[in-house]
Every structure is written in C-alpha cells, then in structure tokens.
Amino acid sequence: MRKLKNSELDRLSIDDFKTAKKTPIIIVLDNIRSLNNIGSVFRTSDAFLIEKIYLCGITATPPHKDIHKTALGSTDTVAWEYFENTINLVEKLKSENVTICSIEQAENATMLDDFKIVTNQKYALVFGNEVKGVAQDVVNASDVVIEIPQFGTKHSLNISVSCGVVVWDLFSKLKAL
C-alpha cells in the first residue's frame, strides 16, 4: 500500500469550500483558553464541512499565530463569528430552530453512541472551557446534553479531541440518513 501525495487527495479549493454544501452542524466554543485547541477545532471543522464556528467569551479569534499554527489555513475556509456572551448566542440559535447540544458530563446526559440524529435538523455543539467545562446556564438552556463515554481513569478529554470525536460521530450519522 502506497501513501497518497497531497496532490492526489482531491481537496477543495478555498473558493470551492466556501460554496460547498455544508454539514448542518455549528460549533460553539464557550470560553476556550488554548489557542492551539481553537486552531484544532478550525481544522476539524474544515475536514467535515462544518457550517460555522462561534467563538464566545474569552475564546481568542483569528488572526493569531498560535491559532494559525494548528488551524493550517482553515481559518480562511470555515465561517466564524465572535459572540461575547454564550447564553445570548444559544438563545439566538434556539430562535432559529437550531438544536443546542452541550458536550458535557451531566445528570441525565445522553451518551454519544445513543444520540439520534433527526433529518433536516441543524445542530449546535457547545464545547466548554478546559477547566470548568460548559457554563451551567448554557447546559440549562441546552436541548440535550451529550456525553462521550469514557472507560479509563481520567474524567475528560482535551476539547479539540472531544470536538473531533463528536463531529465525526454526528457526521457519520448524518451521512447514513
């Protein structure tokens, strides 16, 4: 088996990406501190044609060299917007009939593998601060809380890893519809 060269990967141009049909998923970053995590979320969002990223609260915005280092140019492809207050954004998205999914460990959370996708529905995935997680008021306002099953001794995953796991799972479920 031969590894493919980058020229053989048939990737979209920036213009083609911007006009491509997007996956009906929005990413909301709730007070993310690490610029490397932010850049990684941009890169994951590019890979799965995510509709938009909202950067909220203390979450840094492009252009920034540390975001760029891990984003590898995806800040030029994925639509993004800064929103100062996450709960105000959640209320706005809910008024647009977007299903709000906080990715968190909480009472009565739905395990990711049990989460069912609804046809023709748009989802906003809220990922929280590296230490405190998703803010409680945002969890309270969510339509569903999704938990990533974990079986080891640690109680959390890095936010960029969590984003990759959840986006891949929902993307796969959407493709199967």
Short mmCIF file of N, CA and C in Angstrom, two decimals:
data_model
loop_
_atom_site.label_atom_id
_atom_site.label_comp_id
_atom_site.label_asym_id
_atom_site.label_seq_id
_atom_site.Cartn_x
_atom_site.Cartn_y
_atom_site.Cartn_z
N MET A 1 0.84 -1.17 0.00
CA MET A 1 0.00 0.00 0.00
C MET A 1 0.89 1.24 0.00
N ARG A 2 0.58 2.18 -0.88
CA ARG A 2 1.36 3.41 -1.02
C ARG A 2 0.60 4.59 -0.44
N LYS A 3 1.30 5.38 0.37
CA LYS A 3 0.69 6.61 0.89
C LYS A 3 0.41 7.55 -0.27
N LEU A 4 -0.69 8.27 -0.17
CA LEU A 4 -1.04 9.24 -1.20
C LEU A 4 -0.28 10.55 -0.98
N LYS A 5 0.07 11.19 -2.08
CA LYS A 5 0.67 12.52 -2.02
C LYS A 5 -0.45 13.54 -1.83
N ASN A 6 -0.12 14.69 -1.28
CA ASN A 6 -1.12 15.74 -1.09
C ASN A 6 -1.83 16.07 -2.40
N SER A 7 -1.10 16.07 -3.49
CA SER A 7 -1.68 16.39 -4.80
C SER A 7 -2.70 15.35 -5.25
N GLU A 8 -2.71 14.19 -4.64
CA GLU A 8 -3.64 13.13 -5.01
C GLU A 8 -4.89 13.10 -4.14
N LEU A 9 -5.00 13.99 -3.18
CA LEU A 9 -6.09 13.94 -2.20
C LEU A 9 -7.39 14.59 -2.67
N ASP A 10 -7.37 15.26 -3.81
CA ASP A 10 -8.58 15.86 -4.38
C ASP A 10 -9.29 16.77 -3.38
N ARG A 11 -8.54 17.67 -2.78
CA ARG A 11 -9.08 18.61 -1.80
C ARG A 11 -9.74 19.79 -2.50
N LEU A 12 -10.71 20.39 -1.81
CA LEU A 12 -11.39 21.57 -2.32
C LEU A 12 -10.48 22.78 -2.27
N SER A 13 -10.66 23.69 -3.21
CA SER A 13 -10.00 24.99 -3.12
C SER A 13 -10.76 25.81 -2.07
N ILE A 14 -10.20 26.92 -1.65
CA ILE A 14 -10.88 27.79 -0.68
C ILE A 14 -12.22 28.24 -1.24
N ASP A 15 -12.24 28.67 -2.52
CA ASP A 15 -13.50 29.11 -3.12
C ASP A 15 -14.51 27.98 -3.21
N ASP A 16 -14.06 26.78 -3.58
CA ASP A 16 -14.97 25.63 -3.66
C ASP A 16 -15.50 25.27 -2.28
N PHE A 17 -14.66 25.37 -1.25
CA PHE A 17 -15.11 25.09 0.12
C PHE A 17 -16.23 26.05 0.51
N LYS A 18 -16.02 27.32 0.22
CA LYS A 18 -17.00 28.34 0.64
C LYS A 18 -18.36 28.14 -0.02
N THR A 19 -18.39 27.57 -1.23
CA THR A 19 -19.66 27.37 -1.92
C THR A 19 -20.21 25.94 -1.76
N ALA A 20 -19.44 25.05 -1.16
CA ALA A 20 -19.88 23.66 -0.98
C ALA A 20 -21.04 23.58 0.01
N LYS A 21 -21.89 22.57 -0.17
CA LYS A 21 -22.98 22.30 0.76
C LYS A 21 -22.36 21.92 2.10
N LYS A 22 -22.77 22.61 3.15
CA LYS A 22 -22.17 22.39 4.47
C LYS A 22 -22.95 21.35 5.27
N THR A 23 -22.24 20.73 6.19
CA THR A 23 -22.84 19.83 7.16
C THR A 23 -23.65 20.69 8.13
N PRO A 24 -24.90 20.31 8.46
CA PRO A 24 -25.73 21.17 9.32
C PRO A 24 -25.33 21.13 10.79
N ILE A 25 -24.08 21.46 11.02
CA ILE A 25 -23.52 21.50 12.38
C ILE A 25 -22.82 22.84 12.57
N ILE A 26 -23.08 23.45 13.71
CA ILE A 26 -22.42 24.68 14.15
C ILE A 26 -21.62 24.31 15.39
N ILE A 27 -20.42 24.83 15.49
CA ILE A 27 -19.58 24.62 16.68
C ILE A 27 -19.60 25.91 17.50
N VAL A 28 -19.82 25.77 18.79
CA VAL A 28 -19.78 26.91 19.72
C VAL A 28 -18.67 26.63 20.72
N LEU A 29 -17.70 27.53 20.79
CA LEU A 29 -16.61 27.40 21.75
C LEU A 29 -16.86 28.38 22.90
N ASP A 30 -17.15 27.82 24.06
CA ASP A 30 -17.54 28.58 25.25
C ASP A 30 -16.32 28.82 26.14
N ASN A 31 -15.70 29.98 25.96
CA ASN A 31 -14.57 30.40 26.82
C ASN A 31 -13.39 29.44 26.77
N ILE A 32 -12.92 29.13 25.58
CA ILE A 32 -11.76 28.25 25.40
C ILE A 32 -10.49 29.08 25.55
N ARG A 33 -9.58 28.59 26.38
CA ARG A 33 -8.35 29.33 26.67
C ARG A 33 -7.22 29.03 25.70
N SER A 34 -7.11 27.80 25.27
CA SER A 34 -5.96 27.37 24.47
C SER A 34 -6.12 27.73 23.00
N LEU A 35 -5.19 28.53 22.51
CA LEU A 35 -5.22 28.90 21.09
C LEU A 35 -4.96 27.69 20.20
N ASN A 36 -4.17 26.74 20.68
CA ASN A 36 -3.94 25.52 19.90
C ASN A 36 -5.23 24.71 19.78
N ASN A 37 -6.03 24.64 20.84
CA ASN A 37 -7.33 23.96 20.77
C ASN A 37 -8.25 24.64 19.77
N ILE A 38 -8.27 25.96 19.78
CA ILE A 38 -9.10 26.72 18.85
C ILE A 38 -8.69 26.40 17.42
N GLY A 39 -7.40 26.42 17.15
CA GLY A 39 -6.90 26.10 15.80
C GLY A 39 -7.26 24.69 15.38
N SER A 40 -7.16 23.75 16.31
CA SER A 40 -7.51 22.35 16.01
C SER A 40 -8.99 22.21 15.69
N VAL A 41 -9.85 22.95 16.39
CA VAL A 41 -11.28 22.90 16.10
C VAL A 41 -11.55 23.45 14.70
N PHE A 42 -10.86 24.51 14.31
CA PHE A 42 -10.99 25.02 12.95
C PHE A 42 -10.62 23.95 11.93
N ARG A 43 -9.54 23.26 12.18
CA ARG A 43 -9.07 22.23 11.24
C ARG A 43 -10.07 21.08 11.14
N THR A 44 -10.59 20.63 12.26
CA THR A 44 -11.62 19.58 12.26
C THR A 44 -12.86 20.08 11.52
N SER A 45 -13.24 21.31 11.76
CA SER A 45 -14.42 21.88 11.11
C SER A 45 -14.25 21.95 9.60
N ASP A 46 -13.06 22.26 9.15
CA ASP A 46 -12.77 22.26 7.72
C ASP A 46 -12.91 20.85 7.15
N ALA A 47 -12.37 19.87 7.85
CA ALA A 47 -12.37 18.48 7.36
C ALA A 47 -13.78 17.96 7.14
N PHE A 48 -14.75 18.41 7.94
CA PHE A 48 -16.11 17.88 7.87
C PHE A 48 -17.13 18.90 7.37
N LEU A 49 -16.64 19.96 6.68
CA LEU A 49 -17.51 20.98 6.08
C LEU A 49 -18.53 21.55 7.07
N ILE A 50 -18.07 21.87 8.26
CA ILE A 50 -18.93 22.44 9.30
C ILE A 50 -19.39 23.83 8.85
N GLU A 51 -20.65 24.12 9.13
CA GLU A 51 -21.27 25.36 8.67
C GLU A 51 -20.60 26.61 9.23
N LYS A 52 -20.36 26.61 10.56
CA LYS A 52 -19.83 27.83 11.19
C LYS A 52 -19.29 27.52 12.57
N ILE A 53 -18.35 28.33 13.02
CA ILE A 53 -17.84 28.28 14.38
C ILE A 53 -18.15 29.62 15.04
N TYR A 54 -18.69 29.56 16.26
CA TYR A 54 -18.86 30.75 17.08
C TYR A 54 -17.83 30.71 18.19
N LEU A 55 -17.08 31.79 18.32
CA LEU A 55 -16.05 31.93 19.34
C LEU A 55 -16.60 32.87 20.41
N CYS A 56 -16.79 32.36 21.63
CA CYS A 56 -17.51 33.13 22.65
C CYS A 56 -16.63 33.44 23.87
N GLY A 57 -16.95 34.57 24.49
CA GLY A 57 -16.29 34.95 25.74
C GLY A 57 -14.81 35.20 25.55
N ILE A 58 -13.98 34.51 26.34
CA ILE A 58 -12.53 34.71 26.29
C ILE A 58 -11.86 33.97 25.14
N THR A 59 -12.64 33.21 24.36
CA THR A 59 -12.07 32.47 23.23
C THR A 59 -11.45 33.46 22.26
N ALA A 60 -10.18 33.25 21.95
CA ALA A 60 -9.46 34.14 21.03
C ALA A 60 -9.98 33.95 19.60
N THR A 61 -9.74 34.97 18.78
CA THR A 61 -10.18 34.94 17.39
C THR A 61 -8.99 35.09 16.44
N PRO A 62 -9.15 34.57 15.22
CA PRO A 62 -8.12 34.82 14.20
C PRO A 62 -8.11 36.30 13.86
N PRO A 63 -7.05 36.83 13.33
CA PRO A 63 -5.78 36.13 13.09
C PRO A 63 -4.92 36.12 14.36
N HIS A 64 -4.33 35.01 14.61
CA HIS A 64 -3.39 34.86 15.73
C HIS A 64 -2.43 33.74 15.36
N LYS A 65 -1.14 33.96 15.57
CA LYS A 65 -0.14 32.98 15.13
C LYS A 65 -0.32 31.61 15.76
N ASP A 66 -0.75 31.55 17.03
CA ASP A 66 -0.91 30.26 17.69
C ASP A 66 -2.16 29.52 17.22
N ILE A 67 -3.20 30.26 16.83
CA ILE A 67 -4.36 29.61 16.21
C ILE A 67 -3.96 29.12 14.83
N HIS A 68 -3.29 29.96 14.08
CA HIS A 68 -2.88 29.64 12.71
C HIS A 68 -1.98 28.39 12.67
N LYS A 69 -1.13 28.24 13.69
CA LYS A 69 -0.18 27.13 13.72
C LYS A 69 -0.89 25.78 13.66
N THR A 70 -2.01 25.62 14.35
CA THR A 70 -2.73 24.35 14.33
C THR A 70 -3.87 24.35 13.32
N ALA A 71 -4.39 25.51 12.97
CA ALA A 71 -5.50 25.59 12.01
C ALA A 71 -5.04 25.30 10.58
N LEU A 72 -3.77 25.53 10.29
CA LEU A 72 -3.20 25.28 8.96
C LEU A 72 -4.02 25.86 7.82
N GLY A 73 -4.48 27.11 7.99
CA GLY A 73 -5.20 27.79 6.92
C GLY A 73 -6.71 27.63 6.97
N SER A 74 -7.23 26.80 7.86
CA SER A 74 -8.68 26.58 7.91
C SER A 74 -9.46 27.78 8.43
N THR A 75 -8.78 28.76 9.02
CA THR A 75 -9.46 29.99 9.41
C THR A 75 -9.87 30.78 8.17
N ASP A 76 -9.29 30.45 7.02
CA ASP A 76 -9.66 31.09 5.76
C ASP A 76 -10.85 30.41 5.09
N THR A 77 -11.17 29.19 5.51
CA THR A 77 -12.25 28.45 4.86
C THR A 77 -13.51 28.40 5.71
N VAL A 78 -13.39 28.09 6.98
CA VAL A 78 -14.55 27.91 7.85
C VAL A 78 -15.08 29.28 8.30
N ALA A 79 -16.39 29.49 8.11
CA ALA A 79 -17.02 30.73 8.56
C ALA A 79 -16.98 30.77 10.09
N TRP A 80 -16.69 31.95 10.63
CA TRP A 80 -16.66 32.09 12.08
C TRP A 80 -17.13 33.48 12.46
N GLU A 81 -17.55 33.58 13.71
CA GLU A 81 -18.02 34.85 14.24
C GLU A 81 -17.75 34.88 15.73
N TYR A 82 -17.40 36.05 16.24
CA TYR A 82 -17.22 36.22 17.68
C TYR A 82 -18.55 36.64 18.28
N PHE A 83 -18.88 36.06 19.42
CA PHE A 83 -20.09 36.41 20.17
C PHE A 83 -19.66 36.53 21.62
N GLU A 84 -19.88 37.68 22.22
CA GLU A 84 -19.36 37.93 23.57
C GLU A 84 -19.95 36.99 24.62
N ASN A 85 -21.26 36.77 24.56
CA ASN A 85 -21.95 36.02 25.61
C ASN A 85 -22.55 34.74 25.03
N THR A 86 -22.10 33.60 25.54
CA THR A 86 -22.54 32.31 25.00
C THR A 86 -24.03 32.10 25.17
N ILE A 87 -24.60 32.46 26.32
CA ILE A 87 -26.03 32.22 26.54
C ILE A 87 -26.87 33.06 25.58
N ASN A 88 -26.43 34.27 25.26
CA ASN A 88 -27.16 35.08 24.27
C ASN A 88 -27.11 34.43 22.90
N LEU A 89 -25.98 33.85 22.56
CA LEU A 89 -25.87 33.13 21.29
C LEU A 89 -26.80 31.91 21.27
N VAL A 90 -26.81 31.16 22.36
CA VAL A 90 -27.68 29.98 22.46
C VAL A 90 -29.14 30.39 22.25
N GLU A 91 -29.57 31.47 22.88
CA GLU A 91 -30.94 31.95 22.72
C GLU A 91 -31.22 32.34 21.27
N LYS A 92 -30.26 32.99 20.63
CA LYS A 92 -30.40 33.37 19.21
C LYS A 92 -30.54 32.11 18.34
N LEU A 93 -29.67 31.13 18.54
CA LEU A 93 -29.71 29.91 17.74
C LEU A 93 -31.01 29.14 17.97
N LYS A 94 -31.47 29.09 19.21
CA LYS A 94 -32.73 28.41 19.50
C LYS A 94 -33.89 29.08 18.77
N SER A 95 -33.87 30.41 18.68
CA SER A 95 -34.92 31.13 17.97
C SER A 95 -34.89 30.82 16.47
N GLU A 96 -33.76 30.32 15.99
CA GLU A 96 -33.62 29.92 14.58
C GLU A 96 -33.85 28.42 14.41
N ASN A 97 -34.40 27.77 15.44
CA ASN A 97 -34.75 26.34 15.43
C ASN A 97 -33.52 25.43 15.33
N VAL A 98 -32.40 25.87 15.87
CA VAL A 98 -31.20 25.05 15.94
C VAL A 98 -31.25 24.27 17.25
N THR A 99 -30.98 22.97 17.20
CA THR A 99 -30.93 22.14 18.40
C THR A 99 -29.60 22.37 19.11
N ILE A 100 -29.66 22.76 20.37
CA ILE A 100 -28.45 23.07 21.15
C ILE A 100 -28.03 21.82 21.92
N CYS A 101 -26.80 21.38 21.66
CA CYS A 101 -26.23 20.18 22.28
C CYS A 101 -24.97 20.56 23.04
N SER A 102 -25.05 20.60 24.36
CA SER A 102 -23.84 20.82 25.14
C SER A 102 -23.11 19.49 25.27
N ILE A 103 -21.82 19.53 25.08
CA ILE A 103 -20.99 18.33 25.22
C ILE A 103 -20.39 18.40 26.62
N GLU A 104 -20.98 17.60 27.52
CA GLU A 104 -20.65 17.74 28.93
C GLU A 104 -21.04 16.48 29.68
N GLN A 105 -20.50 16.31 30.86
CA GLN A 105 -20.89 15.25 31.77
C GLN A 105 -21.92 15.86 32.72
N ALA A 106 -23.15 15.34 32.66
CA ALA A 106 -24.23 15.92 33.47
C ALA A 106 -25.27 14.86 33.79
N GLU A 107 -26.06 15.15 34.79
CA GLU A 107 -27.18 14.25 35.12
C GLU A 107 -28.07 14.09 33.89
N ASN A 108 -28.50 12.87 33.66
CA ASN A 108 -29.41 12.57 32.55
C ASN A 108 -28.86 12.90 31.17
N ALA A 109 -27.54 12.97 31.05
CA ALA A 109 -26.93 13.20 29.74
C ALA A 109 -27.21 12.00 28.84
N THR A 110 -27.27 12.28 27.53
CA THR A 110 -27.41 11.22 26.53
C THR A 110 -26.01 10.82 26.09
N MET A 111 -25.71 9.53 26.16
CA MET A 111 -24.41 9.07 25.69
C MET A 111 -24.33 9.27 24.18
N LEU A 112 -23.16 9.67 23.72
CA LEU A 112 -22.96 9.98 22.31
C LEU A 112 -23.43 8.85 21.40
N ASP A 113 -23.12 7.62 21.75
CA ASP A 113 -23.50 6.50 20.89
C ASP A 113 -25.01 6.26 20.89
N ASP A 114 -25.74 6.82 21.86
CA ASP A 114 -27.21 6.70 21.91
C ASP A 114 -27.93 7.89 21.29
N PHE A 115 -27.17 8.95 20.96
CA PHE A 115 -27.78 10.17 20.42
C PHE A 115 -28.29 9.92 19.00
N LYS A 116 -29.56 10.24 18.77
CA LYS A 116 -30.20 10.03 17.47
C LYS A 116 -30.29 11.35 16.71
N ILE A 117 -29.91 11.31 15.46
CA ILE A 117 -29.98 12.46 14.56
C ILE A 117 -31.39 12.54 13.97
N VAL A 118 -31.92 13.76 13.83
CA VAL A 118 -33.21 13.98 13.19
C VAL A 118 -32.95 14.57 11.80
N THR A 119 -33.64 14.03 10.81
CA THR A 119 -33.48 14.51 9.44
C THR A 119 -33.87 15.99 9.35
N ASN A 120 -33.12 16.74 8.55
CA ASN A 120 -33.38 18.16 8.28
C ASN A 120 -33.32 19.03 9.53
N GLN A 121 -32.50 18.66 10.48
CA GLN A 121 -32.32 19.46 11.69
C GLN A 121 -30.88 19.97 11.74
N LYS A 122 -30.70 21.20 12.19
CA LYS A 122 -29.37 21.77 12.37
C LYS A 122 -29.01 21.68 13.84
N TYR A 123 -27.74 21.36 14.11
CA TYR A 123 -27.26 21.17 15.48
C TYR A 123 -26.14 22.15 15.80
N ALA A 124 -26.18 22.70 17.01
CA ALA A 124 -25.07 23.50 17.54
C ALA A 124 -24.45 22.69 18.66
N LEU A 125 -23.17 22.40 18.52
CA LEU A 125 -22.41 21.64 19.52
C LEU A 125 -21.61 22.62 20.36
N VAL A 126 -21.89 22.66 21.65
CA VAL A 126 -21.22 23.59 22.55
C VAL A 126 -20.12 22.85 23.31
N PHE A 127 -18.89 23.33 23.15
CA PHE A 127 -17.73 22.77 23.85
C PHE A 127 -17.25 23.81 24.84
N GLY A 128 -16.93 23.37 26.06
CA GLY A 128 -16.64 24.30 27.14
C GLY A 128 -15.18 24.46 27.48
N ASN A 129 -14.98 25.35 28.40
CA ASN A 129 -13.68 25.70 28.95
C ASN A 129 -12.92 24.45 29.41
N GLU A 130 -11.61 24.48 29.21
CA GLU A 130 -10.76 23.33 29.52
C GLU A 130 -10.80 22.91 30.99
N VAL A 131 -11.11 23.84 31.90
CA VAL A 131 -11.14 23.53 33.33
C VAL A 131 -12.58 23.38 33.83
N LYS A 132 -13.43 24.32 33.49
CA LYS A 132 -14.78 24.36 34.05
C LYS A 132 -15.85 23.74 33.16
N GLY A 133 -15.52 23.42 31.93
CA GLY A 133 -16.50 22.84 31.02
C GLY A 133 -17.47 23.88 30.49
N VAL A 134 -18.62 23.40 30.01
CA VAL A 134 -19.66 24.29 29.50
C VAL A 134 -20.32 24.98 30.70
N ALA A 135 -20.52 26.27 30.60
CA ALA A 135 -21.14 27.04 31.68
C ALA A 135 -22.51 26.45 32.04
N GLN A 136 -22.84 26.43 33.32
CA GLN A 136 -24.09 25.81 33.78
C GLN A 136 -25.32 26.44 33.14
N ASP A 137 -25.34 27.76 32.96
CA ASP A 137 -26.51 28.39 32.35
C ASP A 137 -26.69 27.93 30.91
N VAL A 138 -25.60 27.63 30.22
CA VAL A 138 -25.67 27.11 28.86
C VAL A 138 -26.17 25.66 28.88
N VAL A 139 -25.67 24.87 29.82
CA VAL A 139 -26.17 23.49 29.99
C VAL A 139 -27.67 23.53 30.24
N ASN A 140 -28.12 24.41 31.13
CA ASN A 140 -29.55 24.52 31.45
C ASN A 140 -30.39 24.88 30.22
N ALA A 141 -29.84 25.71 29.34
CA ALA A 141 -30.57 26.17 28.16
C ALA A 141 -30.49 25.18 26.99
N SER A 142 -29.69 24.16 27.11
CA SER A 142 -29.50 23.20 26.02
C SER A 142 -30.71 22.31 25.83
N ASP A 143 -30.91 21.89 24.59
CA ASP A 143 -31.97 20.93 24.29
C ASP A 143 -31.57 19.53 24.73
N VAL A 144 -30.28 19.26 24.68
CA VAL A 144 -29.75 17.96 25.07
C VAL A 144 -28.31 18.14 25.54
N VAL A 145 -27.91 17.32 26.48
CA VAL A 145 -26.50 17.25 26.88
C VAL A 145 -26.00 15.90 26.41
N ILE A 146 -24.91 15.94 25.65
CA ILE A 146 -24.32 14.72 25.11
C ILE A 146 -23.02 14.45 25.84
N GLU A 147 -22.86 13.23 26.30
CA GLU A 147 -21.65 12.82 27.00
C GLU A 147 -20.90 11.80 26.15
N ILE A 148 -19.60 11.97 26.06
CA ILE A 148 -18.74 11.00 25.38
C ILE A 148 -18.42 9.89 26.38
N PRO A 149 -18.81 8.65 26.08
CA PRO A 149 -18.49 7.57 27.01
C PRO A 149 -16.97 7.44 27.18
N GLN A 150 -16.55 7.27 28.43
CA GLN A 150 -15.13 7.11 28.74
C GLN A 150 -15.00 5.98 29.76
N PHE A 151 -13.97 5.18 29.61
CA PHE A 151 -13.87 3.97 30.41
C PHE A 151 -12.59 3.86 31.24
N GLY A 152 -11.70 4.83 31.13
CA GLY A 152 -10.44 4.77 31.86
C GLY A 152 -10.50 5.48 33.20
N THR A 153 -9.34 5.91 33.67
CA THR A 153 -9.25 6.55 34.98
C THR A 153 -9.45 8.06 34.91
N LYS A 154 -9.28 8.66 33.76
CA LYS A 154 -9.43 10.11 33.61
C LYS A 154 -10.90 10.44 33.35
N HIS A 155 -11.28 11.66 33.65
CA HIS A 155 -12.69 12.06 33.55
C HIS A 155 -12.96 13.03 32.42
N SER A 156 -11.97 13.27 31.57
CA SER A 156 -12.21 14.22 30.49
C SER A 156 -11.24 13.98 29.34
N LEU A 157 -11.61 14.55 28.21
CA LEU A 157 -10.76 14.55 27.03
C LEU A 157 -10.39 16.00 26.72
N ASN A 158 -9.30 16.20 26.00
CA ASN A 158 -8.95 17.52 25.52
C ASN A 158 -10.11 18.03 24.67
N ILE A 159 -10.38 19.32 24.71
CA ILE A 159 -11.52 19.89 23.99
C ILE A 159 -11.41 19.64 22.48
N SER A 160 -10.23 19.73 21.91
CA SER A 160 -10.11 19.50 20.47
C SER A 160 -10.34 18.03 20.12
N VAL A 161 -9.95 17.13 21.01
CA VAL A 161 -10.21 15.70 20.82
C VAL A 161 -11.72 15.45 20.94
N SER A 162 -12.34 16.04 21.95
CA SER A 162 -13.79 15.90 22.12
C SER A 162 -14.53 16.37 20.88
N CYS A 163 -14.10 17.50 20.35
CA CYS A 163 -14.73 18.03 19.14
C CYS A 163 -14.60 17.04 17.99
N GLY A 164 -13.42 16.49 17.79
CA GLY A 164 -13.21 15.53 16.72
C GLY A 164 -14.08 14.30 16.87
N VAL A 165 -14.18 13.78 18.07
CA VAL A 165 -14.98 12.58 18.34
C VAL A 165 -16.45 12.85 18.05
N VAL A 166 -16.99 13.96 18.58
CA VAL A 166 -18.41 14.25 18.44
C VAL A 166 -18.76 14.61 16.99
N VAL A 167 -17.93 15.44 16.37
CA VAL A 167 -18.21 15.83 14.98
C VAL A 167 -18.19 14.60 14.08
N TRP A 168 -17.20 13.73 14.25
CA TRP A 168 -17.15 12.52 13.42
C TRP A 168 -18.39 11.66 13.63
N ASP A 169 -18.82 11.50 14.88
CA ASP A 169 -19.98 10.67 15.17
C ASP A 169 -21.24 11.26 14.50
N LEU A 170 -21.48 12.54 14.68
CA LEU A 170 -22.68 13.16 14.08
C LEU A 170 -22.59 13.19 12.56
N PHE A 171 -21.40 13.46 12.03
CA PHE A 171 -21.19 13.46 10.58
C PHE A 171 -21.54 12.08 10.01
N SER A 172 -21.06 11.04 10.66
CA SER A 172 -21.34 9.66 10.22
C SER A 172 -22.83 9.37 10.27
N LYS A 173 -23.49 9.78 11.32
CA LYS A 173 -24.93 9.54 11.45
C LYS A 173 -25.71 10.32 10.39
N LEU A 174 -25.28 11.54 10.09
CA LEU A 174 -25.93 12.34 9.05
C LEU A 174 -25.76 11.71 7.68
N LYS A 175 -24.56 11.20 7.41
CA LYS A 175 -24.29 10.55 6.11
C LYS A 175 -25.12 9.29 5.94
N ALA A 176 -25.46 8.63 7.05
CA ALA A 176 -26.22 7.38 7.00
C ALA A 176 -27.72 7.61 6.75
N LEU A 177 -28.18 8.87 6.90
CA LEU A 177 -29.61 9.15 6.72
C LEU A 177 -30.01 9.00 5.27
#
